[in-house]
Amino acid sequence: MEMLVNMMQQMVSMGKVPTNEQDWYKLTKVFLPPAELRARHPGFQQAWSMMTQGADDVEWNIARKIHSHIENEWKTNITLFDSNYDNPKYYPGGDGYKTLSGDVFEPVDHIEDFNQRNKEQPKGPLKNDTNATAWDTFNPFFDEISNVLKGLAGHITVELIAGGLSEELAKMRLGGDVTRPTSFPRKYTRMWLSNVPDYTHGPMNIAQYVVPSLQDDQQAGASCNCLLNTGSWSNDDHYFYTVICSEAVMDVLVLGALPLPHPLEDLASRDELTTWLTRVLFNTLIPGRTRLPPENVRLPNNLVAFFGLFMHLHCVGYPAHWLSEFLGRLLSGSMVSDIVPYGNMWPIPLEDMRRRVPSRHVRTDPWLVEFENIVATAYYAIPFPVTSMLPTGFSCEPEDIVVWEAGVTATLPFSTSWNPLMGYGSPYEPVTRLLFYRPSADAPGTLISGMPWIFEGAASPPPGTFFVLTAQELVQYETHIRFRLSTCRIERMRAEKWSMVLVSCPVTGWHLHPDIVLRPLSNKS
């Protein structure tokens, strides 16, 4: 990794003349203030004059004065603070600031390149001036930003939102953003997502949760890039799984909105839709394995997101009775299919879309309780009747589903290291599932390791003795977790003394977090 970083830094710095400020930074670990402010800082102007006049070293007493002043008077750049590095368990002695080995002048070079491209009368780049400073580059850049903001006075609003991208956009569309002023926009012409989709299931969730928040305009678009796991994808087709187009997408992906619903003749056939939905569902129920960073694909999406996709397909234009029949087969607890989940290293290769096996019965009963949560919560918004297809005892009232909290104590030795000998079990990645089981069921480790065989139709353990929740409300590995279940189900489970374990879907498969101590569940409605 260090070699890769060094190579990238060398590529960026090609053609650049070393500046005196680089020597200054080695001495002080700060950028040089503008000339107008240097008198406020003891020794700064003296040291800078020595450097620009060719001195090999700054006098020792001046350097000591500068270091003392910076140590006592300057404040650390708080934007570099990361609470992960303020955790005494995983980073003993850490102060919240990660040791950075990157080139601090790389952003300066990028801004200088931007300045050069946007000058009306380009001059020689500052990177060729040995006395050029970061201030000389950023000052004109922010001057232009200031001019733009003045020109847009009364026409621009900056809104800061603390929350998940998909969730907050959904609130805007559905009227749940009750704390936002009514004058604020709910739909947008441009959306730049950076690489947030790397953490929110990629292009599928962009299409499902982001694109509907674009204005009905052919020029409207949502853009992003991929940084978390770029090395996992051999080409653009691989990244999109051929659901977009065959043309190469260079650097940045842009998705636009189309009027909905589409004419049925423009959509996939019923067989094609069923095949695709089945594959998405099966790979959600039984995930494969993922590689170490920087090729880590977080596993997997959950059933709440799958059901959201399911409902979105009706908005796209697929007939309600197609979707209703598929959901009915799923809720029966068993499906007949010739599609198999992909159990090897993710990402899923393109050729897997053509893989088939002889048709067989597969079990969906371990996940039916979660569908009770979902269907009951969304019951009055589902665009087709579902009452007749619900299993016996299933609730269809939203108020029956309650958020519960369980205290946990985990002894799993989490690791943030990329060392293959230690594995990669980061305590910060939201890749968990909950397994609930009766005392008479198999040991949790057996259930977890045997889940692919159970899915493929194994008779034991029988339906009703265990179930899985793929989505949780909150997971704090070392303190508590929150999840949704009906009150009646919780009461039955307490009476029958059910147990629960937290399961992760990390690098090498599903692992039990050993010795989790479950305190009594408490209602968190």
Coordinates of C-alpha atoms in Angstrom, one line a residue:
M1 CA 0.0 0.0 0.0
E2 CA 2.8 2.4 0.8
M3 CA 4.4 1.7 -2.5
L4 CA 1.1 2.5 -4.2
V5 CA 0.8 5.8 -2.4
N6 CA 4.3 6.8 -3.3
M7 CA 3.8 6.0 -6.9
M8 CA 0.6 8.0 -7.0
Q9 CA 2.4 11.0 -5.3
Q10 CA 5.2 10.8 -7.9
M11 CA 2.7 10.8 -10.7
V12 CA 1.0 13.9 -9.3
S13 CA 4.2 15.8 -8.7
M14 CA 5.7 15.2 -12.2
G15 CA 6.7 18.5 -13.8
K16 CA 6.6 20.4 -10.5
V17 CA 9.6 22.5 -9.3
P18 CA 10.3 22.0 -5.5
T19 CA 9.4 25.1 -3.5
N20 CA 10.9 26.7 -0.5
E21 CA 7.6 26.2 1.3
Q22 CA 8.1 22.4 1.1
D23 CA 11.3 22.9 3.1
W24 CA 9.4 25.2 5.4
Y25 CA 6.8 22.5 6.0
K26 CA 9.4 19.9 6.9
L27 CA 10.7 22.3 9.6
T28 CA 7.4 23.6 11.0
K29 CA 4.6 21.1 9.9
V30 CA 2.4 24.1 9.0
F31 CA 1.8 26.1 5.9
L32 CA 3.3 29.6 5.7
P33 CA 0.9 32.4 6.5
P34 CA 0.6 35.3 4.1
A35 CA 3.1 38.2 4.3
E36 CA 0.6 40.4 6.0
L37 CA 0.2 38.0 9.0
R38 CA 3.7 36.8 9.5
A39 CA 4.6 39.5 12.0
R40 CA 2.1 37.9 14.4
H41 CA 4.2 34.7 14.6
P42 CA 7.7 34.9 16.2
G43 CA 10.5 33.9 13.9
F44 CA 8.4 33.2 10.8
Q45 CA 9.6 36.0 8.6
Q46 CA 13.2 35.5 9.7
A47 CA 13.2 31.8 8.9
W48 CA 11.4 32.4 5.6
S49 CA 13.9 35.0 4.5
M50 CA 16.7 32.6 5.2
M51 CA 15.1 29.9 3.1
T52 CA 14.4 32.2 0.1
Q53 CA 17.9 33.5 0.2
G54 CA 19.4 30.0 -0.1
A55 CA 20.4 29.2 3.5
D56 CA 21.0 25.5 4.1
D57 CA 19.5 25.6 7.6
V58 CA 17.5 27.9 9.8
E59 CA 19.3 29.1 12.9
W60 CA 18.7 26.8 15.8
N61 CA 17.3 29.5 18.2
I62 CA 14.9 30.7 15.5
A63 CA 13.6 27.2 14.8
R64 CA 13.1 26.6 18.5
K65 CA 11.1 29.8 18.8
I66 CA 8.9 28.8 15.9
H67 CA 8.3 25.3 17.3
S68 CA 7.4 26.7 20.8
H69 CA 5.0 29.2 19.3
I70 CA 3.2 26.7 17.1
E71 CA 3.0 24.1 20.0
N72 CA 1.6 26.6 22.4
E73 CA -0.5 29.0 20.3
W74 CA -1.7 27.0 17.2
K75 CA -4.7 24.6 17.2
T76 CA -4.8 21.3 15.4
N77 CA -6.9 21.2 12.2
I78 CA -10.2 19.8 13.7
T79 CA -11.4 18.6 10.2
L80 CA -8.7 15.9 10.5
F81 CA -10.2 14.5 13.7
D82 CA -11.5 11.0 13.5
S83 CA -13.3 9.5 16.5
N84 CA -12.2 6.0 15.4
Y85 CA -8.6 7.0 16.4
D86 CA -9.8 8.3 19.8
N87 CA -10.7 4.8 21.0
P88 CA -8.3 3.6 23.6
K89 CA -9.1 0.0 22.9
Y90 CA -8.2 -0.1 19.3
Y91 CA -5.7 2.8 19.2
P92 CA -4.0 3.0 22.7
G93 CA -2.5 6.4 23.2
G94 CA -4.4 7.8 20.2
D95 CA -5.5 11.4 20.3
G96 CA -8.1 11.2 17.5
Y97 CA -5.7 12.2 14.7
K98 CA -4.5 9.5 12.4
T99 CA -0.8 9.6 11.3
L100 CA -1.0 10.8 7.8
S101 CA 1.8 10.0 5.2
G102 CA 0.3 11.7 2.2
D103 CA 1.7 14.7 0.3
V104 CA 0.1 17.8 1.9
F105 CA 0.9 19.8 -1.2
E106 CA -1.0 17.5 -3.5
P107 CA -4.3 19.5 -2.9
V108 CA -2.4 22.7 -3.5
D109 CA -1.3 21.4 -6.9
H110 CA -4.8 20.4 -7.8
I111 CA -6.2 23.8 -7.0
E112 CA -3.4 25.5 -8.9
D113 CA -4.3 23.4 -12.0
F114 CA -7.9 24.5 -11.5
N115 CA -6.9 28.1 -11.3
Q116 CA -4.9 27.8 -14.5
R117 CA -7.7 26.2 -16.4
N118 CA -10.1 29.0 -15.4
K119 CA -7.9 32.0 -15.9
E120 CA -9.0 34.3 -18.8
Q121 CA -5.3 35.1 -19.5
P122 CA -3.3 32.1 -18.2
K123 CA 0.1 32.9 -16.9
G124 CA 2.9 30.6 -16.0
P125 CA 1.8 28.2 -13.2
L126 CA 2.9 29.0 -9.7
K127 CA 4.2 25.4 -9.3
N128 CA 7.2 26.7 -11.4
D129 CA 8.0 29.4 -8.9
T130 CA 10.2 28.3 -6.0
N131 CA 8.9 31.0 -3.7
A132 CA 5.2 30.2 -4.4
T133 CA 3.2 29.3 -1.3
A134 CA -0.1 27.5 -0.7
W135 CA -1.6 30.9 0.2
D136 CA -0.7 32.2 -3.3
T137 CA -2.7 29.4 -4.8
F138 CA -5.7 29.3 -2.4
N139 CA -6.2 33.1 -2.1
P140 CA -7.3 33.6 -5.8
F141 CA -9.4 30.4 -5.6
F142 CA -11.4 31.6 -2.6
D143 CA -11.5 35.1 -4.1
E144 CA -13.4 33.6 -7.0
I145 CA -15.7 31.6 -4.7
S146 CA -16.4 34.8 -2.8
N147 CA -17.3 36.6 -6.1
V148 CA -19.6 33.8 -7.1
L149 CA -21.4 33.8 -3.7
K150 CA -21.9 37.6 -4.0
G151 CA -23.2 37.2 -7.5
L152 CA -25.7 34.5 -6.3
A153 CA -26.8 36.5 -3.3
G154 CA -30.4 35.6 -2.6
H155 CA -30.3 32.6 -4.8
I156 CA -28.1 30.1 -2.9
T157 CA -28.7 28.3 0.4
V158 CA -26.3 26.0 2.2
E159 CA -28.0 23.2 4.1
L160 CA -26.2 20.8 6.5
I161 CA -28.0 17.5 7.1
A162 CA -26.8 14.9 9.6
G163 CA -28.2 11.5 8.5
G164 CA -28.0 8.8 5.9
L165 CA -28.2 9.7 2.2
S166 CA -31.0 7.3 1.3
E167 CA -33.0 7.9 4.5
E168 CA -32.9 11.7 4.3
L169 CA -33.8 11.8 0.6
A170 CA -36.7 9.5 1.3
K171 CA -38.0 11.8 4.0
M172 CA -37.9 14.7 1.6
R173 CA -39.9 12.8 -1.0
L174 CA -42.5 11.4 1.4
G175 CA -43.0 14.4 3.6
G176 CA -41.1 13.2 6.6
D177 CA -38.6 16.1 6.7
V178 CA -40.8 18.0 9.1
T179 CA -37.9 20.0 10.6
R180 CA -36.9 21.5 7.3
P181 CA -38.3 24.9 6.1
T182 CA -41.0 24.4 3.5
S183 CA -39.1 26.7 1.2
F184 CA -36.2 24.2 0.9
P185 CA -36.0 22.1 -2.2
R186 CA -37.2 18.5 -2.3
K187 CA -35.9 17.7 -5.8
Y188 CA -32.6 18.7 -7.4
T189 CA -31.0 19.3 -10.8
R190 CA -27.6 18.2 -9.8
M191 CA -26.4 15.8 -7.1
W192 CA -22.8 15.0 -6.4
L193 CA -22.5 12.0 -4.1
S194 CA -18.7 11.6 -4.0
N195 CA -18.1 7.9 -3.2
V196 CA -20.9 7.6 -0.7
P197 CA -22.5 4.9 -2.9
D198 CA -19.5 2.7 -2.0
Y199 CA -21.0 2.5 1.4
T200 CA -24.7 2.3 0.4
H201 CA -24.8 -0.5 -2.1
G202 CA -23.7 1.2 -5.2
P203 CA -25.7 1.9 -8.4
M204 CA -28.8 -0.1 -7.4
N205 CA -29.5 2.1 -4.4
I206 CA -28.6 5.2 -6.4
A207 CA -31.4 4.3 -8.8
Q208 CA -33.8 3.4 -6.1
Y209 CA -33.2 6.1 -3.5
V210 CA -31.3 9.0 -5.1
V211 CA -32.6 9.3 -8.7
P212 CA -36.2 9.8 -7.6
S213 CA -35.1 13.0 -5.9
L214 CA -34.0 14.5 -9.3
Q215 CA -36.1 17.1 -11.0
D216 CA -38.1 16.0 -14.1
D217 CA -35.6 17.5 -16.4
Q218 CA -33.4 15.8 -19.0
Q219 CA -30.4 17.7 -17.8
A220 CA -30.8 16.6 -14.1
G221 CA -28.3 14.0 -12.9
A222 CA -26.8 12.4 -9.9
S223 CA -23.0 11.8 -10.1
C224 CA -20.5 9.8 -8.1
N225 CA -17.2 8.0 -8.2
C226 CA -15.9 4.8 -6.7
L227 CA -13.0 4.8 -4.2
L228 CA -13.6 2.2 -1.5
N229 CA -13.2 -0.9 -3.7
T230 CA -12.0 0.4 -7.1
G231 CA -9.7 -2.5 -7.5
S232 CA -12.5 -5.1 -7.3
W233 CA -13.9 -4.2 -10.7
S234 CA -12.3 -5.3 -13.9
N235 CA -14.3 -2.9 -16.0
D236 CA -17.4 -0.7 -16.1
D237 CA -19.6 -3.7 -17.2
H238 CA -18.5 -5.5 -14.1
Y239 CA -19.3 -2.6 -11.8
F240 CA -22.8 -2.1 -13.2
Y241 CA -23.4 -5.8 -13.9
T242 CA -24.6 -4.7 -17.3
V243 CA -27.7 -3.0 -16.0
I244 CA -26.7 0.4 -17.4
C245 CA -25.1 0.3 -20.8
S246 CA -22.1 -1.1 -22.6
E247 CA -20.4 2.2 -23.2
A248 CA -17.5 3.0 -20.9
V249 CA -18.1 5.4 -18.0
M250 CA -14.9 7.5 -17.7
D251 CA -14.0 8.7 -14.2
V252 CA -17.5 9.7 -13.1
L253 CA -20.9 7.9 -13.2
V254 CA -23.9 10.1 -13.9
L255 CA -27.5 8.8 -13.6
G256 CA -30.5 10.7 -14.8
A257 CA -34.2 10.4 -14.1
L258 CA -36.8 9.2 -16.7
P259 CA -40.5 9.7 -16.4
L260 CA -42.3 7.0 -14.5
P261 CA -44.1 4.7 -15.1
H262 CA -42.6 3.3 -18.3
P263 CA -44.8 1.5 -20.9
L264 CA -44.8 -2.2 -20.2
E265 CA -43.5 -3.0 -23.7
D266 CA -40.3 -1.1 -22.8
L267 CA -39.6 -3.1 -19.7
A268 CA -38.2 -6.6 -19.0
S269 CA -40.4 -9.6 -19.6
R270 CA -42.1 -11.3 -16.7
D271 CA -39.6 -14.2 -16.8
E272 CA -36.7 -11.8 -17.0
L273 CA -38.0 -9.8 -14.0
T274 CA -38.6 -12.9 -12.0
T275 CA -35.1 -14.2 -12.7
W276 CA -33.4 -10.9 -11.8
L277 CA -35.5 -10.5 -8.6
T278 CA -34.8 -14.1 -7.5
R279 CA -31.1 -13.6 -8.0
V280 CA -31.0 -10.3 -6.0
L281 CA -33.1 -12.0 -3.2
F282 CA -31.0 -15.1 -3.0
N283 CA -27.7 -13.2 -2.9
T284 CA -29.2 -11.1 -0.1
L285 CA -30.2 -14.1 1.9
I286 CA -27.0 -16.0 1.4
P287 CA -24.1 -13.7 0.8
G288 CA -20.7 -14.7 -0.6
R289 CA -17.4 -13.6 0.7
T290 CA -15.5 -10.4 0.3
R291 CA -11.8 -9.5 -0.1
L292 CA -9.6 -7.4 2.2
P293 CA -9.4 -3.6 1.6
P294 CA -9.0 -1.9 -0.8
E295 CA -11.1 -4.5 -2.6
N296 CA -13.7 -4.8 0.1
V297 CA -17.3 -5.0 -1.0
R298 CA -19.6 -4.7 2.0
L299 CA -21.9 -7.6 2.4
P300 CA -24.8 -7.5 1.7
N301 CA -27.8 -5.3 1.2
N302 CA -30.7 -6.2 3.6
L303 CA -34.3 -7.3 3.1
V304 CA -35.6 -3.9 4.0
A305 CA -33.7 -2.5 1.0
F306 CA -34.9 -5.4 -1.1
F307 CA -38.5 -4.7 -0.3
G308 CA -38.0 -1.1 -1.1
L309 CA -36.6 -2.2 -4.5
F310 CA -39.7 -4.4 -4.9
M311 CA -42.0 -1.5 -4.3
H312 CA -40.0 0.7 -6.6
L313 CA -40.5 -1.7 -9.4
H314 CA -44.3 -1.0 -9.3
C315 CA -43.6 2.7 -9.7
V316 CA -41.4 1.8 -12.7
G317 CA -44.4 0.2 -14.4
Y318 CA -44.3 -3.5 -13.6
P319 CA -47.9 -4.9 -13.0
A320 CA -49.0 -5.4 -9.4
H321 CA -50.0 -9.0 -10.0
W322 CA -46.5 -9.9 -11.2
L323 CA -45.0 -8.6 -8.0
S324 CA -47.8 -10.0 -5.8
E325 CA -47.3 -13.5 -7.1
F326 CA -43.6 -13.3 -6.5
L327 CA -44.1 -12.1 -2.9
G328 CA -46.7 -14.8 -2.3
R329 CA -44.2 -17.5 -3.3
L330 CA -41.6 -16.0 -1.0
L331 CA -43.9 -15.7 2.0
S332 CA -44.9 -19.4 1.6
G333 CA -41.6 -20.3 3.2
S334 CA -40.4 -22.2 0.1
M335 CA -39.6 -21.4 -3.5
V336 CA -38.8 -23.5 -6.5
S337 CA -35.9 -22.1 -8.6
D338 CA -33.0 -23.0 -10.8
I339 CA -31.0 -20.0 -9.5
V340 CA -28.3 -20.3 -6.8
P341 CA -26.7 -17.7 -4.7
Y342 CA -23.1 -16.8 -5.5
G343 CA -21.0 -18.1 -2.6
N344 CA -17.5 -17.2 -3.7
M345 CA -15.5 -14.0 -3.5
W346 CA -17.5 -10.9 -4.3
P347 CA -18.0 -9.0 -6.5
I348 CA -20.2 -11.4 -8.4
P349 CA -18.7 -12.1 -11.9
L350 CA -20.7 -11.3 -15.0
E351 CA -20.9 -15.0 -16.1
D352 CA -22.8 -15.9 -13.0
M353 CA -26.0 -14.4 -14.5
R354 CA -26.2 -17.4 -16.8
R355 CA -25.5 -20.0 -14.1
R356 CA -28.4 -22.5 -13.5
V357 CA -28.9 -25.7 -11.6
P358 CA -31.7 -28.2 -11.8
S359 CA -34.8 -26.7 -10.2
R360 CA -35.2 -27.5 -6.5
H361 CA -37.1 -26.3 -3.4
V362 CA -35.3 -23.7 -1.3
R363 CA -36.2 -22.5 2.2
T364 CA -37.2 -18.9 2.8
D365 CA -38.8 -19.5 6.2
P366 CA -35.7 -18.3 8.2
W367 CA -36.3 -14.8 6.9
L368 CA -40.1 -14.6 7.1
V369 CA -40.2 -12.9 10.5
E370 CA -38.3 -10.0 9.0
F371 CA -40.9 -9.8 6.2
E372 CA -43.5 -9.6 9.0
N373 CA -41.7 -6.5 10.3
I374 CA -41.6 -5.0 6.8
V375 CA -45.1 -5.9 5.6
A376 CA -46.8 -4.8 8.8
T377 CA -44.9 -1.5 8.8
A378 CA -45.7 -0.8 5.1
Y379 CA -49.1 -2.6 5.0
Y380 CA -51.2 0.4 4.0
A381 CA -48.7 1.5 1.3
I382 CA -48.4 -1.8 -0.5
P383 CA -50.1 -1.4 -3.9
F384 CA -51.7 -4.8 -4.0
P385 CA -53.5 -7.0 -1.5
V386 CA -51.3 -9.1 0.8
T387 CA -53.5 -10.3 3.6
S388 CA -54.3 -13.7 2.0
M389 CA -50.7 -14.5 1.5
L390 CA -49.5 -13.8 5.0
P391 CA -48.4 -16.8 7.1
T392 CA -50.6 -17.7 10.1
G393 CA -50.0 -15.4 13.0
F394 CA -48.4 -12.6 11.0
S395 CA -49.3 -9.1 12.0
C396 CA -50.5 -6.5 9.4
E397 CA -50.7 -3.5 11.7
P398 CA -47.8 -1.0 11.9
E399 CA -48.3 -0.3 15.6
D400 CA -47.6 -4.0 16.4
I401 CA -44.0 -3.6 15.3
V402 CA -41.8 -2.1 18.1
V403 CA -38.2 -1.2 18.4
W404 CA -36.4 -3.2 21.1
E405 CA -33.0 -2.8 22.7
A406 CA -30.7 -5.6 24.0
G407 CA -27.5 -5.0 25.9
V408 CA -24.5 -7.0 24.7
T409 CA -21.0 -7.6 25.7
A410 CA -18.7 -8.9 22.9
T411 CA -15.4 -10.6 23.4
L412 CA -14.5 -10.9 19.7
P413 CA -11.0 -9.5 19.2
F414 CA -11.9 -6.9 16.5
S415 CA -9.1 -5.7 14.3
T416 CA -8.7 -2.7 12.1
S417 CA -5.5 -4.2 10.7
W418 CA -5.2 -5.3 7.1
N419 CA -2.8 -8.0 8.1
P420 CA -4.0 -11.2 6.5
L421 CA -2.8 -13.2 9.5
M422 CA -5.1 -11.3 11.8
G423 CA -8.0 -11.1 9.4
Y424 CA -10.2 -8.0 9.1
G425 CA -12.9 -7.7 11.6
S426 CA -13.5 -3.9 11.9
P427 CA -15.9 -2.9 14.7
Y428 CA -17.1 0.0 12.6
E429 CA -18.6 -1.7 9.5
P430 CA -22.4 -2.1 9.4
V431 CA -22.4 -5.7 8.2
T432 CA -24.3 -7.6 10.9
R433 CA -27.3 -9.9 11.2
L434 CA -29.2 -11.2 14.2
L435 CA -29.9 -14.9 14.7
F436 CA -32.7 -15.8 17.1
Y437 CA -33.1 -19.5 18.1
R438 CA -35.0 -21.8 20.5
P439 CA -33.0 -23.7 23.1
S440 CA -33.9 -26.9 21.3
A441 CA -32.4 -25.7 18.0
D442 CA -28.8 -26.4 16.9
A443 CA -26.0 -24.5 18.4
P444 CA -25.7 -21.0 16.9
G445 CA -22.3 -21.8 15.3
T446 CA -23.9 -24.8 13.6
L447 CA -26.8 -22.7 12.3
I448 CA -24.5 -20.0 11.0
S449 CA -22.1 -22.3 9.2
G450 CA -25.0 -24.4 7.9
M451 CA -27.1 -21.6 6.6
P452 CA -26.4 -22.3 2.9
W453 CA -27.4 -25.9 3.3
I454 CA -30.5 -24.9 5.3
F455 CA -31.4 -22.5 2.4
E456 CA -31.0 -25.4 0.0
G457 CA -33.7 -27.4 1.7
A458 CA -32.2 -29.2 4.7
A459 CA -35.0 -30.5 6.9
S460 CA -33.2 -29.7 10.1
P461 CA -33.5 -27.5 12.0
P462 CA -37.3 -27.3 11.3
P463 CA -39.1 -24.0 10.5
G464 CA -40.1 -22.0 13.5
T465 CA -37.1 -22.9 15.6
F466 CA -34.9 -20.0 14.5
F467 CA -35.0 -16.9 12.3
V468 CA -32.7 -14.2 10.9
L469 CA -33.0 -10.4 10.9
T470 CA -30.9 -8.8 8.2
A471 CA -31.6 -5.2 9.3
Q472 CA -31.1 -3.6 12.7
E473 CA -31.9 -0.1 13.9
L474 CA -28.6 0.3 15.7
V475 CA -25.5 -1.8 16.4
Q476 CA -22.9 -0.8 19.0
Y477 CA -20.9 -4.0 19.1
E478 CA -19.7 -3.6 22.7
T479 CA -22.7 -2.1 24.4
H480 CA -26.2 -2.6 22.8
I481 CA -28.2 -3.2 19.7
R482 CA -31.7 -2.2 18.6
F483 CA -34.0 -4.1 16.3
R484 CA -37.7 -4.4 15.3
L485 CA -40.1 -7.2 16.3
S486 CA -43.8 -7.5 17.1
T487 CA -44.7 -7.4 20.8
C488 CA -46.5 -10.7 20.6
R489 CA -43.5 -12.5 19.1
I490 CA -41.2 -11.1 21.8
E491 CA -43.5 -12.3 24.5
R492 CA -43.6 -15.8 23.0
M493 CA -39.8 -15.8 22.7
R494 CA -39.4 -14.8 26.3
A495 CA -41.7 -17.5 27.5
E496 CA -39.9 -20.1 25.5
K497 CA -36.5 -18.7 26.5
W498 CA -35.1 -18.0 23.1
S499 CA -31.6 -16.8 22.6
M500 CA -30.0 -14.3 20.3
V501 CA -26.5 -13.8 18.8
L502 CA -25.0 -11.1 16.6
V503 CA -23.5 -12.3 13.4
S504 CA -21.2 -10.4 11.1
C505 CA -20.7 -10.9 7.3
P506 CA -17.0 -9.9 7.1
V507 CA -14.0 -10.9 5.0
T508 CA -14.1 -14.7 5.1
G509 CA -17.8 -15.4 5.7
W510 CA -20.2 -15.4 8.6
H511 CA -18.7 -15.4 12.0
L512 CA -20.3 -15.7 15.4
H513 CA -19.3 -13.0 17.9
P514 CA -18.6 -15.4 20.8
D515 CA -19.8 -14.9 24.4
I516 CA -22.3 -12.2 23.7
V517 CA -24.2 -11.6 27.0
L518 CA -27.8 -10.8 26.3
R519 CA -29.6 -8.8 29.0
P520 CA -33.4 -8.6 29.0
L521 CA -34.9 -6.9 26.0
S522 CA -36.5 -3.6 26.8
N523 CA -39.2 -1.7 24.8
K524 CA -37.8 1.3 23.0
S525 CA -41.0 2.5 21.2

